[in-house]
Coordinates of C-alpha atoms in Angstrom, one line a residue:
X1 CA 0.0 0.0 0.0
X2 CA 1.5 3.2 -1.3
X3 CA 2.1 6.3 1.4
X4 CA -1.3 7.8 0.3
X5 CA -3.7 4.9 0.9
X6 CA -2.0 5.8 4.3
X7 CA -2.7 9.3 4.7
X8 CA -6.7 8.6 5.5
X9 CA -8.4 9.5 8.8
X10 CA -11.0 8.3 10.7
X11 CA -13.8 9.7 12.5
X12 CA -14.6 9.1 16.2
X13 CA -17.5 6.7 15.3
X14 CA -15.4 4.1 14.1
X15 CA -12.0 4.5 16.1
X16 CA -13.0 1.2 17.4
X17 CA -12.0 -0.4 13.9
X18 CA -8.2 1.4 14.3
X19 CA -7.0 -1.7 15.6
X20 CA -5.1 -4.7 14.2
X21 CA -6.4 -7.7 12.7
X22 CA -6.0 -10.1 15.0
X23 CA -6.3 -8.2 17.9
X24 CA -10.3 -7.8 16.3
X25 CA -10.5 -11.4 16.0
X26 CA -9.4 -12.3 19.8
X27 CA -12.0 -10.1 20.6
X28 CA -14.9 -12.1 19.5
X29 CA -14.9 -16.0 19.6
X30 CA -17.9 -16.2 16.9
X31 CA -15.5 -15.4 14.1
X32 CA -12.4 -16.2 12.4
X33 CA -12.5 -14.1 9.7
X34 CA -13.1 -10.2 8.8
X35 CA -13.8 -8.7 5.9
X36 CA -14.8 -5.0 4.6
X37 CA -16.5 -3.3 2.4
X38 CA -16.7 0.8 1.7
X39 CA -20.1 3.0 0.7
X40 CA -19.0 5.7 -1.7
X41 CA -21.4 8.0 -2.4
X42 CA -21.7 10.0 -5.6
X43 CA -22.7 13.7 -4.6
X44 CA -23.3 15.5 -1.3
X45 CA -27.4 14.4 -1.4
X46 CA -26.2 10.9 -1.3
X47 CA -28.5 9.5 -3.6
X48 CA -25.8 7.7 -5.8
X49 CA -23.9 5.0 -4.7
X50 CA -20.7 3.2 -6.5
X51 CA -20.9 -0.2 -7.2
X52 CA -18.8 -2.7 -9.1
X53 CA -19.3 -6.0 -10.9
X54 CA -17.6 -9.3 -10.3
X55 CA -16.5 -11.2 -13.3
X56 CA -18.0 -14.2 -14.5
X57 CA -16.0 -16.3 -13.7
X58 CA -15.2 -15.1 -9.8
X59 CA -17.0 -16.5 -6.4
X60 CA -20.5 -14.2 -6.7
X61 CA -19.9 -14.3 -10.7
X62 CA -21.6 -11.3 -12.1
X63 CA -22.6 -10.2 -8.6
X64 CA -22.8 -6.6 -7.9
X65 CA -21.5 -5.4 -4.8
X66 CA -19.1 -2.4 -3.3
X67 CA -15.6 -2.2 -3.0
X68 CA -14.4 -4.2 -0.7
X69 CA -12.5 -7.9 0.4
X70 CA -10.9 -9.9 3.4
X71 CA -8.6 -8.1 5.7
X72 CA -5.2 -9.5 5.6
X73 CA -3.2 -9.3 8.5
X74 CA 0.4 -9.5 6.9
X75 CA -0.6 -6.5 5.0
X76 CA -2.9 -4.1 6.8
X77 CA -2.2 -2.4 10.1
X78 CA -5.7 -2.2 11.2
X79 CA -8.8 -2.9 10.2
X80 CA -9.6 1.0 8.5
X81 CA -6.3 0.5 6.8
X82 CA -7.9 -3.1 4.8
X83 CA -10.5 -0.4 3.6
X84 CA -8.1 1.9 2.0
X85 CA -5.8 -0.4 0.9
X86 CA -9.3 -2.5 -0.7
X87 CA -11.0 0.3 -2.3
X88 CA -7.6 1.4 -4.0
X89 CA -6.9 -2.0 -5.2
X90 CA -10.7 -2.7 -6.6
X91 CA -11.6 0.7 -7.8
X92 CA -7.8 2.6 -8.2
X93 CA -9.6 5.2 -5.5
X94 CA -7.9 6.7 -2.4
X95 CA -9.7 6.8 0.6
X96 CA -9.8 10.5 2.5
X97 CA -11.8 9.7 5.4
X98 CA -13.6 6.3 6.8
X99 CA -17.3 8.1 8.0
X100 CA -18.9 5.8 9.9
X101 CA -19.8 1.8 10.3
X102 CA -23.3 1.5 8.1
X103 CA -23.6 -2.3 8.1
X104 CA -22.0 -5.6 9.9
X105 CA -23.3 -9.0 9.2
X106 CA -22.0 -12.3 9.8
X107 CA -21.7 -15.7 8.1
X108 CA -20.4 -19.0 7.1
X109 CA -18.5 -20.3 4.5
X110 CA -19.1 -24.1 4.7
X111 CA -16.4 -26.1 4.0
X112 CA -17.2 -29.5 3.9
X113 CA -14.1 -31.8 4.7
X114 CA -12.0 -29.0 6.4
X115 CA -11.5 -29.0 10.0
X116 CA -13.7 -25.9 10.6
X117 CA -15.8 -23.7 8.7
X118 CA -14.7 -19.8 8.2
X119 CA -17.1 -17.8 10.2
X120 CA -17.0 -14.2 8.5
X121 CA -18.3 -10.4 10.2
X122 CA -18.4 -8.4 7.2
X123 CA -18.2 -4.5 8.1
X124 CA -19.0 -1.6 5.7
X125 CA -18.4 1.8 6.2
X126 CA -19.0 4.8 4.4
X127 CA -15.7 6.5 2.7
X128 CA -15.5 9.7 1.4
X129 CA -12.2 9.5 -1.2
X130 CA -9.9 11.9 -2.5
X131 CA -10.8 12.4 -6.3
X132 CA -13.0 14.9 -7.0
X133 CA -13.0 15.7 -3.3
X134 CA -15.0 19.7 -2.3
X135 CA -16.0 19.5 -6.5
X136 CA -19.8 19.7 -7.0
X137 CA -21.8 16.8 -7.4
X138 CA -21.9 16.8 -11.3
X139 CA -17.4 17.8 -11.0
X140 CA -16.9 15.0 -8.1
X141 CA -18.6 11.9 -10.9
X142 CA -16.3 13.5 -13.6
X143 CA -13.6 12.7 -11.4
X144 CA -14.5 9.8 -9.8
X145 CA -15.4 8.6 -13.3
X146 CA -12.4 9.5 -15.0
X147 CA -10.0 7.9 -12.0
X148 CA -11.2 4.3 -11.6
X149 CA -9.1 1.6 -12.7
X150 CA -10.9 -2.0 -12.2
X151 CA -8.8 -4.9 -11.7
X152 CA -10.5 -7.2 -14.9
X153 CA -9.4 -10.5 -13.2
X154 CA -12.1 -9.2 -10.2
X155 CA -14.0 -7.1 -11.5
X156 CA -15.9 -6.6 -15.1
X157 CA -18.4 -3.3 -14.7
X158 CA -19.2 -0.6 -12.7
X159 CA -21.9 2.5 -12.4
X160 CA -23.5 5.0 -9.9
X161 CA -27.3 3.2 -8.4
X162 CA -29.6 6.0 -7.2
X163 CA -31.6 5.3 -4.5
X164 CA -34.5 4.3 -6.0
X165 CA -32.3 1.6 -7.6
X166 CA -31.0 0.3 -4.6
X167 CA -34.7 0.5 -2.5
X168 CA -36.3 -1.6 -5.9
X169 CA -33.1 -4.0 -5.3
X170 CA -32.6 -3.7 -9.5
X171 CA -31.1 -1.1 -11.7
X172 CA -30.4 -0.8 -15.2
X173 CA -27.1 -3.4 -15.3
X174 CA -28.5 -6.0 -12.8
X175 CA -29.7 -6.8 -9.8
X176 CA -28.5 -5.3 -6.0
X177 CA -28.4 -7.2 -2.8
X178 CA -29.2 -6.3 1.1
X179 CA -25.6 -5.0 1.6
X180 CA -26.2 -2.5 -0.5
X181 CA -29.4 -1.0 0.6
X182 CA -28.1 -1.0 3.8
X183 CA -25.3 1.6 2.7
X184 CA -28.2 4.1 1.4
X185 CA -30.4 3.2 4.8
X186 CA -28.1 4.5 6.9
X187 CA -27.1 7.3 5.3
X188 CA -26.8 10.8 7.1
X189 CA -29.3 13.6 5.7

């Protein structure tokens, strides 16, 4: 992770998340596994959101989702830094500021045969990122738009889902899950 993903901060809401990896995971005996995901919004009304497309071929194929992936303790020093350093790598983005937590959910990845299963808390926050950062809404797209850089091994498509989108779960270039209306629910007006 370059110097920049580096040079984020955080608000007071989710200091709690400015802590190592592993140090997360002692914490709470239901898990064994964290992963992240960031809410970008599009404009200062918040009623566009970023989302990107898995490739065919990847776990969720075709899926649409926001930027995001497993924390990696070798490589992040806390768990705001797996944010950055995710949203840079999916999207070519720098995170400015991590907002706020707007959705954690758990689950299981069954692995039959393997000694245990991987018990997952997926946390998303909201992220406000550097390009087009203090532009209007219509100058902040432009340069959103013009910066992102999708990795086509991970990801295939990507667009801006207004809230009605998200609340009728299906938009012009597919279908959006819970995860995602639950970035626009918890907005701040």
């Amino acid at each position: 992770m370059s110097n920049l993903q580096r040079r984020f901060h955080f608000h007071n809401d989710v200091a709690e998340y400015n802590v190592c990896i592993s140090r997360y995971l002692q914490g709470d005996s239901t898990i064994n596994n964290v992963c992240v995901g960031a809410v970008i919004f599009g404009n200062d009304e918040g009623s566009r959101m970023l989302l990107i497309q898995r490739t065919k071929n990847d776990f969720g194929g075709l899926m649409w989702e926001v930027p995001g992936g497993a924390c990696e303790q070798e490589q992040d020093e806390t768990i705001l830094h797996s944010v950055a350093r995710e949203v840079w790598e999916e999207t070519g983005l720098h995170v400015r500021s991590v907002r706020r937590l707007v959705d954690a959910v758990h689950f299981v990845i069954d692995t039959a045969g393997e000694q245990f299963n991987h018990r997952w808390r997926k946390l998303t926050f909201e992220v406000e990122i550097e390009e087009g950062y203090g532009s209007c809404d219509q100058g902040l797209r432009t340069s959103v738009d013009q910066s992102i850089k999708l990795d086509p091994k991970e990801h295939e498509d990507w667009g801006w889902a207004t809230e009605k989108e998200v609340e009728d779960r299906a938009w012009e270039k597919g279908e959006l899950g819970r995860a995602i209306r639950g970035g626009l629910h918890s907005k701040q007006h």
